[in-house]
Short mmCIF file of C-alpha atoms and ligand atoms in Angstrom, two decimals:
data_model
loop_
_atom_site.label_atom_id
_atom_site.label_comp_id
_atom_site.label_asym_id
_atom_site.label_seq_id
_atom_site.Cartn_x
_atom_site.Cartn_y
_atom_site.Cartn_z
CA MET A 117 -133.01 -6.85 -9.04
CA ASP A 118 -133.77 -10.49 -9.84
CA LYS A 119 -132.74 -13.01 -7.24
CA ILE A 120 -132.43 -16.75 -6.86
CA LEU A 121 -132.96 -18.80 -3.71
CA VAL A 122 -130.36 -21.48 -3.07
CA LEU A 123 -132.13 -23.89 -0.71
CA ASP A 124 -129.44 -25.55 1.37
CA PHE A 125 -129.70 -29.28 2.11
CA GLY A 126 -126.17 -29.55 3.49
CA GLY A 127 -124.03 -30.16 0.40
CA GLN A 128 -120.30 -29.42 0.26
CA TYR A 129 -120.57 -27.20 -2.80
CA ASN A 130 -123.48 -24.96 -1.82
CA GLN A 131 -121.51 -21.76 -1.64
CA LEU A 132 -120.18 -22.50 -5.09
CA ILE A 133 -123.68 -22.63 -6.49
CA ALA A 134 -124.38 -19.14 -5.13
CA ARG A 135 -121.03 -17.94 -6.43
CA ARG A 136 -121.70 -19.21 -9.93
CA VAL A 137 -125.11 -17.55 -9.96
CA ARG A 138 -123.63 -14.24 -8.80
CA ALA A 139 -120.86 -14.56 -11.37
CA ALA A 140 -123.65 -14.55 -13.96
CA HIS A 141 -124.74 -11.19 -12.43
CA VAL A 142 -127.83 -12.55 -10.74
CA PHE A 143 -128.10 -12.19 -6.96
CA ALA A 144 -128.29 -15.47 -5.02
CA GLU A 145 -129.28 -16.01 -1.41
CA ILE A 146 -128.51 -19.22 0.50
CA LYS A 147 -131.11 -20.32 3.07
CA PRO A 148 -131.16 -23.56 5.09
CA TYR A 149 -134.14 -25.63 3.89
CA HIS A 150 -135.86 -25.47 7.29
CA LYS A 151 -135.44 -21.72 7.80
CA ILE A 152 -137.87 -20.54 5.13
CA THR A 153 -141.53 -21.46 4.54
CA PRO A 154 -143.29 -21.69 1.15
CA GLU A 155 -145.24 -18.52 2.06
CA GLU A 156 -142.02 -16.61 2.75
CA ILE A 157 -140.54 -17.86 -0.51
CA ALA A 158 -143.61 -16.71 -2.40
CA LEU A 159 -143.47 -13.26 -0.77
CA SER A 160 -139.73 -12.79 -1.37
CA GLY A 161 -140.06 -12.53 -5.14
CA TYR A 162 -137.47 -15.15 -6.13
CA ARG A 163 -137.21 -15.83 -9.88
CA GLY A 164 -135.97 -19.36 -9.32
CA ILE A 165 -134.99 -21.88 -6.66
CA ILE A 166 -132.00 -24.22 -6.64
CA PHE A 167 -132.09 -27.27 -4.36
CA THR A 168 -128.52 -28.08 -3.37
CA GLY A 169 -126.80 -31.41 -2.90
CA GLY A 170 -126.44 -33.02 0.51
CA PRO A 171 -125.04 -36.11 2.25
CA HIS A 172 -128.39 -37.80 3.04
CA SER A 173 -130.64 -40.35 1.36
CA VAL A 174 -134.10 -38.94 0.63
CA TYR A 175 -135.74 -42.17 1.74
CA ALA A 176 -134.12 -42.08 5.22
CA LEU A 177 -136.47 -41.13 8.04
CA ASP A 178 -134.47 -38.09 9.09
CA ALA A 179 -133.71 -36.86 5.56
CA PRO A 180 -133.92 -33.07 5.19
CA LYS A 181 -136.94 -32.11 3.11
CA CYS A 182 -138.71 -28.88 2.27
CA GLU A 183 -142.49 -28.59 2.02
CA LYS A 184 -143.96 -29.97 -1.18
CA GLU A 185 -145.80 -26.67 -1.66
CA VAL A 186 -142.51 -25.07 -2.70
CA LEU A 187 -143.06 -26.82 -6.02
CA SER A 188 -146.51 -25.34 -6.58
CA LEU A 189 -145.55 -21.67 -6.26
CA GLY A 190 -145.03 -21.33 -10.00
CA ILE A 191 -141.31 -20.61 -9.37
CA PRO A 192 -138.89 -22.68 -11.51
CA VAL A 193 -136.79 -25.20 -9.58
CA LEU A 194 -133.44 -26.79 -10.39
CA GLY A 195 -132.44 -29.71 -8.17
CA ILE A 196 -128.77 -30.66 -8.00
CA CYS A 197 -127.61 -34.13 -6.83
CA TYR A 198 -129.52 -34.67 -3.54
CA GLY A 199 -131.76 -31.79 -4.70
CA HIS A 200 -132.48 -33.70 -7.92
CA GLN A 201 -133.43 -36.81 -5.95
CA LEU A 202 -135.54 -34.78 -3.54
CA LEU A 203 -137.39 -33.17 -6.42
CA ALA A 204 -138.15 -36.60 -7.90
CA PHE A 205 -139.17 -37.90 -4.47
CA LEU A 206 -141.53 -34.99 -3.72
CA CYS A 207 -143.17 -35.44 -7.13
CA GLY A 208 -143.80 -39.16 -6.60
CA GLY A 209 -140.74 -40.78 -8.20
CA THR A 210 -138.63 -43.47 -6.52
CA ILE A 211 -135.05 -43.22 -5.34
CA ALA A 212 -132.83 -46.12 -4.33
CA PRO A 213 -129.13 -46.93 -3.93
CA ALA A 214 -127.61 -46.77 -7.41
CA GLU A 215 -127.77 -50.26 -8.99
CA GLU A 216 -124.26 -50.06 -10.35
CA GLY A 217 -122.86 -48.72 -7.09
CA SER A 218 -121.74 -45.17 -6.46
CA GLU A 219 -120.57 -42.94 -9.28
CA TYR A 220 -117.73 -40.61 -8.47
CA GLY A 221 -115.53 -38.21 -10.41
CA LYS A 222 -115.37 -37.05 -14.01
CA THR A 223 -117.96 -38.92 -16.06
CA GLU A 224 -119.18 -38.70 -19.65
CA VAL A 225 -122.78 -37.54 -19.87
CA LYS A 226 -125.04 -37.76 -22.92
CA THR A 227 -127.64 -35.03 -23.07
CA GLN A 228 -130.84 -34.75 -25.09
CA LYS A 229 -132.64 -31.74 -26.44
CA SER A 230 -133.67 -29.60 -23.46
CA VAL A 231 -133.70 -25.96 -22.51
CA LEU A 232 -131.14 -26.85 -19.80
CA PHE A 233 -128.67 -28.10 -22.39
CA GLU A 234 -129.02 -25.44 -25.12
CA ASP A 235 -125.67 -24.77 -26.80
CA ILE A 236 -124.02 -27.74 -25.08
CA PRO A 237 -122.55 -30.65 -27.06
CA GLU A 238 -124.44 -33.91 -26.90
CA LYS A 239 -121.53 -35.61 -25.11
CA SER A 240 -119.47 -33.87 -22.46
CA ILE A 241 -117.78 -34.41 -19.08
CA CYS A 242 -119.62 -33.83 -15.84
CA TRP A 243 -118.71 -34.28 -12.16
CA MET A 244 -120.58 -37.02 -10.34
CA SER A 245 -120.63 -37.77 -6.63
CA HIS A 246 -123.59 -39.89 -5.55
CA THR A 247 -124.60 -43.25 -4.13
CA ASP A 248 -128.39 -43.00 -4.66
CA ALA A 249 -130.16 -42.48 -7.97
CA VAL A 250 -133.61 -41.77 -9.36
CA GLN A 251 -135.02 -45.20 -10.31
CA GLN A 252 -138.48 -44.26 -11.47
CA LEU A 253 -139.32 -40.87 -12.90
CA PRO A 254 -142.23 -38.97 -11.39
CA THR A 255 -145.27 -38.31 -13.60
CA GLY A 256 -144.82 -35.32 -15.88
CA PHE A 257 -141.02 -35.67 -16.11
CA HIS A 258 -138.86 -37.06 -18.89
CA THR A 259 -135.19 -37.98 -18.89
CA VAL A 260 -132.90 -35.46 -20.60
CA ALA A 261 -129.45 -36.87 -19.81
CA ALA A 262 -127.83 -40.17 -18.91
CA THR A 263 -124.40 -41.60 -18.13
CA GLU A 264 -123.26 -45.17 -18.45
CA LYS A 265 -124.17 -45.89 -14.82
CA CYS A 266 -126.95 -43.38 -14.25
CA ALA A 267 -130.08 -43.65 -16.37
CA VAL A 268 -131.59 -40.42 -15.04
CA ALA A 269 -128.64 -38.03 -14.98
CA ALA A 270 -131.09 -35.19 -15.67
CA MET A 271 -134.86 -34.86 -15.85
CA ALA A 272 -137.29 -32.16 -16.88
CA ASP A 273 -140.91 -31.18 -16.49
CA ASP A 274 -141.04 -28.21 -18.87
CA GLU A 275 -144.67 -27.45 -18.14
CA ARG A 276 -144.07 -26.85 -14.41
CA LYS A 277 -140.50 -25.67 -15.04
CA LEU A 278 -139.02 -28.27 -12.69
CA TYR A 279 -135.55 -29.62 -13.53
CA GLY A 280 -133.09 -31.94 -11.89
CA VAL A 281 -129.47 -32.87 -12.57
CA GLN A 282 -127.68 -35.71 -10.81
CA PHE A 283 -124.26 -34.21 -11.61
CA HIS A 284 -122.76 -30.99 -10.19
CA PRO A 285 -122.91 -28.11 -12.68
CA GLU A 286 -121.36 -25.77 -10.07
CA VAL A 287 -117.90 -27.41 -9.99
CA THR A 288 -115.39 -26.56 -12.67
CA HIS A 289 -114.86 -30.24 -13.54
CA THR A 290 -118.26 -30.21 -15.23
CA ALA A 291 -117.19 -28.86 -18.61
CA TYR A 292 -120.46 -27.08 -19.43
CA GLY A 293 -121.71 -26.62 -15.87
CA GLU A 294 -121.72 -22.86 -16.15
CA SER A 295 -123.87 -23.09 -19.29
CA VAL A 296 -126.35 -25.38 -17.53
CA LEU A 297 -126.72 -22.84 -14.71
CA ARG A 298 -126.98 -19.95 -17.16
CA ASN A 299 -129.63 -21.78 -19.16
CA PHE A 300 -131.62 -22.24 -15.98
CA LEU A 301 -131.20 -18.59 -14.91
CA PHE A 302 -131.86 -16.92 -18.22
CA ARG A 303 -133.84 -19.33 -20.40
CA VAL A 304 -135.96 -20.97 -17.69
CA CYS A 305 -136.28 -18.27 -15.00
CA GLY A 306 -135.99 -15.28 -17.34
CA CYS A 307 -133.57 -13.46 -14.99
CA LYS A 308 -131.90 -10.19 -15.98
CA ALA A 309 -128.12 -10.04 -15.50
CA ASP A 310 -127.96 -6.75 -13.64
CA TRP A 311 -126.41 -7.48 -10.25
CA GLN A 312 -122.95 -5.99 -9.58
CA MET A 313 -120.44 -6.94 -6.90
CA GLN A 314 -119.12 -3.36 -6.74
CA ASN A 315 -122.27 -2.04 -5.09
CA VAL A 316 -121.92 -4.38 -2.17
CA ALA A 317 -119.15 -2.58 -0.27
CA GLN A 318 -120.92 0.77 -0.29
CA GLU A 319 -124.22 -0.83 0.68
CA LEU A 320 -122.61 -2.71 3.57
CA ILE A 321 -120.76 0.35 4.86
CA ALA A 322 -123.97 2.39 4.83
CA ARG A 323 -125.90 -0.41 6.47
CA TYR A 324 -123.42 -1.01 9.28
CA ARG A 325 -123.01 2.73 9.89
CA LYS A 326 -126.71 2.83 10.63
CA GLU A 327 -127.06 -0.48 12.47
CA LEU A 328 -123.99 -0.02 14.66
CA CYS A 329 -124.48 3.64 15.47
CA GLY A 330 -123.33 4.32 19.06
CA LYS A 331 -122.13 0.72 19.57
CA LYS A 332 -118.68 -0.56 20.47
CA VAL A 333 -117.64 -3.38 18.17
CA LEU A 334 -114.93 -5.97 18.69
CA LEU A 335 -113.41 -7.92 15.82
CA ALA A 336 -111.04 -10.89 15.83
CA LEU A 337 -108.54 -10.02 13.15
CA SER A 338 -106.35 -12.78 11.75
CA GLY A 339 -104.91 -10.82 8.86
CA GLY A 340 -106.49 -13.23 6.38
CA VAL A 341 -108.66 -11.80 3.64
CA ASP A 342 -111.94 -12.49 5.38
CA SER A 343 -111.37 -10.79 8.70
CA SER A 344 -109.41 -8.06 6.89
CA VAL A 345 -112.39 -7.25 4.69
CA ALA A 346 -114.63 -7.19 7.74
CA ALA A 347 -112.17 -4.89 9.57
CA VAL A 348 -111.85 -2.42 6.71
CA LEU A 349 -115.59 -2.29 6.04
CA LEU A 350 -116.32 -1.73 9.71
CA GLN A 351 -113.55 0.83 10.10
CA LYS A 352 -115.03 2.76 7.20
CA ALA A 353 -118.48 2.47 8.74
CA ILE A 354 -117.79 3.28 12.39
CA GLY A 355 -114.13 4.37 12.70
CA ASP A 356 -112.73 4.16 16.22
CA ALA A 357 -115.78 2.44 17.63
CA LEU A 358 -114.19 -0.68 16.13
CA ILE A 359 -111.46 -2.41 18.13
CA CYS A 360 -109.56 -5.23 16.49
CA VAL A 361 -107.85 -7.93 18.50
CA PHE A 362 -105.11 -9.81 16.69
CA VAL A 363 -104.19 -13.01 18.50
CA ASP A 364 -100.69 -14.00 17.47
CA HIS A 365 -100.69 -17.71 18.34
CA GLY A 366 -97.08 -18.16 17.33
CA LEU A 367 -98.11 -20.34 14.40
CA LEU A 368 -97.82 -17.62 11.76
CA ARG A 369 -95.52 -17.58 8.77
CA LYS A 370 -92.21 -15.77 8.76
CA GLY A 371 -92.69 -12.04 9.37
CA GLU A 372 -96.46 -12.28 9.17
CA GLY A 373 -97.42 -10.93 12.58
CA ASP A 374 -95.49 -7.71 12.01
CA PHE A 375 -96.96 -7.34 8.53
CA VAL A 376 -100.52 -7.54 9.86
CA GLU A 377 -99.77 -5.06 12.62
CA ARG A 378 -98.12 -2.57 10.24
CA THR A 379 -100.84 -2.80 7.62
CA PHE A 380 -103.79 -2.29 9.89
CA ARG A 381 -102.37 0.12 12.42
CA ASP A 382 -100.33 2.32 10.07
CA GLN A 383 -102.06 2.00 6.75
CA PHE A 384 -105.69 1.82 7.81
CA GLY A 385 -105.51 3.53 11.20
CA VAL A 386 -107.42 0.69 12.80
CA ARG A 387 -107.45 0.47 16.62
CA LEU A 388 -105.49 -2.74 16.97
CA ILE A 389 -104.47 -4.80 19.97
CA ARG A 390 -101.86 -7.46 19.26
CA VAL A 391 -101.71 -10.27 21.80
CA ASN A 392 -98.55 -12.35 21.78
CA ALA A 393 -99.78 -15.73 22.97
CA GLU A 394 -97.15 -18.07 21.54
CA ALA A 395 -96.11 -19.58 24.86
CA ARG A 396 -99.67 -20.29 25.88
CA PHE A 397 -100.45 -22.08 22.61
CA LEU A 398 -97.26 -24.11 22.53
CA ASN A 399 -97.86 -25.19 26.11
CA ALA A 400 -101.38 -26.33 25.35
CA LEU A 401 -100.14 -28.21 22.29
CA ARG A 402 -97.28 -30.02 24.03
CA GLY A 403 -97.39 -33.76 23.35
CA VAL A 404 -100.51 -33.56 21.17
CA THR A 405 -100.28 -35.31 17.80
CA ASP A 406 -103.86 -35.95 16.69
CA PRO A 407 -104.75 -33.46 13.90
CA GLU A 408 -108.34 -32.82 14.99
CA GLN A 409 -107.26 -32.39 18.61
CA LYS A 410 -104.59 -29.92 17.54
CA ARG A 411 -107.15 -27.94 15.57
CA LYS A 412 -109.56 -27.93 18.52
CA ILE A 413 -106.87 -26.78 20.95
CA ILE A 414 -105.83 -23.96 18.65
CA GLY A 415 -109.45 -22.95 18.00
CA GLU A 416 -110.38 -23.01 21.67
CA GLY A 417 -107.20 -21.27 22.77
CA PHE A 418 -107.96 -18.55 20.28
CA ILE A 419 -111.40 -17.97 21.75
CA ARG A 420 -110.10 -18.01 25.35
CA VAL A 421 -107.38 -15.44 24.60
CA PHE A 422 -109.82 -13.35 22.67
CA GLU A 423 -112.37 -13.48 25.48
CA SER A 424 -109.88 -12.48 28.15
CA GLU A 425 -108.80 -9.50 26.01
CA ALA A 426 -112.43 -8.56 25.48
CA LYS A 427 -113.08 -8.59 29.24
CA GLN A 428 -110.40 -6.01 29.79
CA LEU A 429 -112.02 -3.68 27.28
CA GLY A 430 -115.19 -3.24 29.30
CA GLN A 431 -118.58 -3.02 27.67
CA ILE A 432 -118.62 -4.42 24.11
CA ASP A 433 -121.91 -4.36 22.24
CA VAL A 434 -121.19 -6.44 19.17
CA LEU A 435 -118.70 -9.11 18.20
CA ALA A 436 -117.84 -9.19 14.53
CA GLN A 437 -116.17 -11.90 12.51
CA GLY A 438 -115.44 -12.29 8.84
CA THR A 439 -115.53 -15.80 7.53
CA ILE A 440 -115.80 -17.40 4.13
CA TYR A 441 -118.60 -19.76 3.29
CA PRO A 442 -116.46 -22.85 2.58
CA ASP A 443 -115.35 -22.77 6.22
CA VAL A 444 -118.94 -22.81 7.35
CA ILE A 445 -119.80 -25.64 5.00
CA GLU A 446 -116.80 -27.85 5.71
CA SER A 447 -117.17 -27.45 9.47
CA GLY A 448 -120.54 -29.08 9.25
CA LYS A 449 -122.88 -26.24 10.14
CA GLY A 450 -126.40 -27.08 9.04
CA ASP A 451 -126.49 -30.55 7.59
CA SER A 452 -123.17 -31.06 5.87
CA ALA A 453 -120.76 -33.76 6.99
CA VAL A 454 -117.71 -32.57 8.97
CA ILE A 455 -114.52 -32.79 6.96
CA LYS A 456 -112.28 -30.69 9.20
CA SER A 457 -113.22 -28.42 12.03
CA HIS A 458 -112.20 -25.01 10.75
CA HIS A 459 -111.15 -22.87 13.60
CA ASN A 460 -112.78 -19.64 12.52
CA VAL A 461 -116.32 -20.93 12.74
CA GLY A 462 -118.38 -21.12 15.88
CA GLY A 463 -117.41 -20.02 19.34
CA LEU A 464 -117.74 -16.35 18.72
CA PRO A 465 -121.32 -15.52 19.57
CA GLU A 466 -122.32 -13.32 16.72
CA ARG A 467 -121.03 -13.47 13.19
CA MET A 468 -121.71 -10.64 10.89
CA GLY A 469 -121.28 -12.95 7.95
CA PHE A 470 -119.43 -10.97 5.28
CA SER A 471 -119.06 -13.60 2.65
CA GLU A 472 -117.59 -11.88 -0.37
CA ILE A 473 -114.14 -10.59 -1.15
CA VAL A 474 -114.38 -6.89 -1.88
CA GLU A 475 -111.11 -6.21 -3.59
CA PRO A 476 -110.86 -2.45 -4.06
CA LEU A 477 -111.00 -1.92 -0.32
CA LEU A 478 -107.73 -3.59 0.38
CA PRO A 479 -104.17 -3.31 -0.88
CA ARG A 480 -103.11 -5.86 -3.47
CA GLU A 481 -100.56 -7.57 -1.22
CA LEU A 482 -103.29 -8.35 1.26
CA VAL A 483 -105.99 -9.51 -1.10
CA TRP A 484 -103.70 -11.49 -3.33
CA ARG A 485 -101.90 -13.11 -0.46
CA GLN A 486 -102.62 -16.79 -0.63
CA PRO A 487 -105.12 -18.13 1.86
CA PHE A 488 -103.65 -19.15 5.20
CA PRO A 489 -105.53 -21.52 7.49
CA GLY A 490 -106.82 -20.19 10.81
CA PRO A 491 -104.79 -22.73 12.85
CA GLY A 492 -101.73 -21.49 10.96
CA LEU A 493 -98.61 -23.61 10.75
CA GLY A 494 -100.23 -25.76 13.43
CA VAL A 495 -101.76 -27.86 10.63
CA ARG A 496 -98.49 -27.95 8.71
CA VAL A 497 -96.23 -29.31 11.44
CA LEU A 498 -97.29 -32.95 11.45
CA GLY A 499 -97.24 -34.70 14.80
CA GLU A 500 -96.27 -32.78 17.91
CA ILE A 501 -95.78 -29.05 17.46
CA THR A 502 -92.66 -27.57 18.98
CA LYS A 503 -90.98 -24.20 18.68
CA GLU A 504 -87.96 -25.80 16.96
CA LYS A 505 -90.09 -27.58 14.36
CA LEU A 506 -92.02 -24.37 13.75
CA GLU A 507 -88.75 -22.53 13.13
CA LEU A 508 -87.59 -25.13 10.59
CA LEU A 509 -90.89 -24.99 8.76
CA ARG A 510 -91.00 -21.18 8.78
CA GLU A 511 -87.62 -21.00 7.06
CA ALA A 512 -88.33 -23.73 4.51
CA ASP A 513 -91.74 -22.26 3.74
CA ALA A 514 -90.31 -18.75 3.23
CA ILE A 515 -87.70 -20.11 0.80
CA PHE A 516 -90.25 -22.10 -1.18
CA ARG A 517 -92.70 -19.22 -1.40
CA LYS A 518 -89.99 -16.81 -2.48
CA THR A 519 -88.85 -19.21 -5.22
CA VAL A 520 -92.37 -19.65 -6.56
CA ASP A 521 -93.08 -15.91 -6.31
CA ALA A 522 -90.63 -15.38 -9.14
CA LEU A 523 -92.96 -17.18 -11.54
CA ALA A 524 -95.22 -15.12 -13.79
CA GLN A 525 -98.05 -17.61 -13.39
CA LYS A 526 -98.39 -18.54 -9.72
CA PRO A 527 -100.38 -21.39 -8.21
CA ASN A 528 -103.33 -20.36 -6.04
CA GLN A 529 -101.69 -21.68 -2.90
CA TYR A 530 -98.17 -22.95 -2.23
CA PHE A 531 -96.51 -23.78 1.02
CA ALA A 532 -94.30 -26.25 2.86
CA VAL A 533 -95.29 -28.96 5.34
CA LEU A 534 -92.92 -30.44 7.93
CA THR A 535 -93.43 -34.19 8.25
CA GLU A 536 -92.56 -36.38 11.19
CA SER A 537 -90.41 -38.53 8.97
CA ARG A 538 -86.65 -38.23 9.25
CA SER A 539 -84.14 -39.70 6.88
CA VAL A 540 -80.43 -40.17 6.49
CA GLY A 541 -78.44 -37.79 4.35
CA VAL A 542 -74.87 -36.76 3.82
CA MET A 543 -73.43 -33.28 4.03
CA GLY A 544 -69.75 -32.65 3.50
CA ASP A 545 -68.37 -35.87 4.87
CA ALA A 546 -70.82 -36.20 7.67
CA ARG A 547 -74.00 -38.18 8.09
CA THR A 548 -77.15 -36.15 8.69
CA TYR A 549 -80.49 -37.29 10.01
CA GLY A 550 -82.98 -34.52 9.35
CA TYR A 551 -86.67 -33.95 8.74
CA THR A 552 -88.45 -34.37 5.43
CA VAL A 553 -90.25 -31.33 4.11
CA VAL A 554 -93.12 -31.54 1.62
CA LEU A 555 -93.68 -28.83 -0.95
CA ARG A 556 -97.33 -28.37 -1.88
CA ALA A 557 -98.74 -26.20 -4.69
CA VAL A 558 -102.32 -26.22 -5.92
CA THR A 559 -104.29 -24.66 -8.72
CA THR A 560 -107.93 -24.09 -7.91
CA ASP A 561 -110.89 -21.91 -8.51
CA ASP A 562 -112.57 -22.28 -5.17
CA PHE A 563 -110.48 -24.56 -2.88
CA MET A 564 -113.33 -27.07 -2.75
CA THR A 565 -111.54 -29.03 -5.45
CA ALA A 566 -107.92 -28.45 -6.48
CA GLU A 567 -105.31 -29.78 -8.92
CA TRP A 568 -101.65 -30.13 -7.93
CA THR A 569 -99.69 -27.53 -9.86
CA ARG A 570 -97.14 -28.67 -12.42
CA LEU A 571 -94.31 -26.47 -11.16
CA PRO A 572 -91.26 -26.21 -13.44
CA TYR A 573 -88.44 -28.57 -12.46
CA GLU A 574 -86.05 -25.63 -12.11
CA VAL A 575 -88.25 -24.09 -9.43
CA LEU A 576 -88.42 -27.37 -7.52
CA GLU A 577 -84.71 -27.86 -7.91
CA LYS A 578 -83.92 -24.38 -6.65
CA ALA A 579 -86.24 -24.65 -3.66
CA SER A 580 -84.92 -28.08 -2.76
CA SER A 581 -81.28 -27.13 -2.91
CA ARG A 582 -81.77 -23.88 -1.00
CA ILE A 583 -83.83 -25.55 1.72
CA THR A 584 -81.42 -28.42 2.30
CA ASN A 585 -78.44 -26.07 2.23
CA GLU A 586 -79.82 -23.27 4.32
CA VAL A 587 -82.11 -24.94 6.83
CA ARG A 588 -80.09 -27.09 9.22
CA GLY A 589 -82.28 -29.96 10.31
CA ILE A 590 -84.02 -30.60 7.01
CA SER A 591 -82.32 -33.21 4.87
CA ARG A 592 -84.94 -34.20 2.32
CA VAL A 593 -87.49 -32.37 0.17
CA VAL A 594 -90.43 -34.04 -1.61
CA PHE A 595 -93.20 -32.66 -3.83
CA ASP A 596 -96.87 -33.52 -3.27
CA ILE A 597 -98.65 -34.63 -6.46
CA THR A 598 -102.11 -35.32 -5.07
CA SER A 599 -105.21 -33.41 -6.09
CA LYS A 600 -108.27 -32.59 -3.97
CA PRO A 601 -110.19 -34.87 -3.85
CA PRO A 602 -109.02 -37.42 -2.83
CA ALA A 603 -106.56 -35.42 -0.68
CA THR A 604 -107.29 -32.07 0.95
CA VAL A 605 -105.09 -29.04 0.34
CA GLU A 606 -103.65 -29.04 3.86
CA TRP A 607 -102.14 -32.18 5.33
CA GLU A 608 -104.07 -32.05 8.58
P1 XMP B 142 -108.41 -28.09 2.76
O1 XMP B 142 -107.22 -28.59 3.50
O2 XMP B 142 -109.68 -28.16 3.59
O3 XMP B 142 -108.14 -26.54 2.51
O4 XMP B 142 -108.59 -28.70 1.41
C1 XMP B 142 -108.93 -25.72 1.70
C2 XMP B 142 -108.50 -24.28 1.93
O5 XMP B 142 -108.88 -23.87 3.25
C3 XMP B 142 -107.73 -23.50 4.00
N1 XMP B 142 -107.97 -24.00 5.36
C4 XMP B 142 -108.42 -23.23 6.37
N2 XMP B 142 -108.72 -21.93 6.42
N3 XMP B 142 -109.29 -22.11 8.71
C5 XMP B 142 -109.14 -21.36 7.58
O6 XMP B 142 -109.37 -20.15 7.60
C6 XMP B 142 -109.02 -23.44 8.76
O7 XMP B 142 -109.16 -24.08 9.78
C7 XMP B 142 -108.55 -24.03 7.52
N4 XMP B 142 -108.18 -25.28 7.17
C8 XMP B 142 -107.83 -25.24 5.84
C9 XMP B 142 -106.55 -24.14 3.31
O8 XMP B 142 -105.35 -23.42 3.56
C10 XMP B 142 -106.99 -24.09 1.85
O9 XMP B 142 -106.78 -22.81 1.30
#
């Protein structure tokens, strides 16, 4: 099986790079740049290496760099964004703050004849996000693409098979990004497309059956896809030696806690302990309005409750947790900048790191449920969280989701947010003064970037009129028309 090394320099889109490579049926492994030596790379049999983006400047003293020898192993390299600049830097080129200032967003790129750009039109749209740029090419390289602001948008040294692109081929906004990656994989590295996702579940089950033989394993189950996949894989591997603890923090959507309990206990026969900790969480959150502080309190509370449950279970050998890569990246593990502290990362001592969604293992309703953030409705009640506000939001959210569910083509995520803003309304002959609810719907491939979904007016109308009529305490409904970036999907 051919495989590609994704050398991680802390970029926000690193997991996407690996995903795109795997989608082309080539296996990709992500390794932090400082966790693998040139010798290990040479011995691992990689067909190609991709240097990821990252938030640093290569000329800064503390900039993350790999050994220069990585470039002399005879393995093709593709540098992306920071990786492109690092490649130029290591080969003797110069990098400086971009003369025209930073370049951000969809940008027209003009490409020249190059193996990287085979079958791609000469002019197309790419996604740019950089403040530095390659000023002087290293010896042996030539420029193969440029934008209005960036003279070296791509460079190539065909002899040594070293390539760099300043733009991000891994994000969907780059129109021919997938082709650029495929050209690198197949035309430059000569990979075979023979890797299949389907084999992964069976391999993992077999592996964990062996590795965890005779051990008692504890898993924090949230009911989200990630921990659910981990639970089902482990249950298949070790049966009753797995105990799942489901901490119900009282910030779940309407009916969700019971759904999780039913599914896992009845359908999968998982040993499940449900802890009802609503009061504890609401107490800890009383009077707190800062979004990061709220997230931290929820995250820490979760770990405390989980720990005290674990203590009562006696000897536990392994703690398991399922988490998706974007959470790891956005929480600033390794070298990426922190955007939000995601509550499912860190704290639990040992992650088993399942990173893929293995669909056939789980019922459709579970897998196709939209993602739900670890801190739950805690990040959707703006300002102080109270039981009353949670109740209002739960009802409004259930109505909105039900209305959208009727559509044939559904957004990837849709939910309601309760703002702190109240406004005057009129109902019957009386004045009302209720909360404003925001409806949010996004279309996305990967949740790293997202477009607001153009929902039909009738759907918005129906949701709005049902919410204001049925949920006492909400008197205004607005629709969020911001994409990510510049906004994030959640409001906090
Ligand atoms: P943002 O708001 O970061 O959301 O654009 C991207 C996706 O991640 C979900 N999200 C979370 N998921 N723990 C999670 O498991 C979290 O702390 C968290 N915060 C946001 C969000 O719902 C969206 O799908």
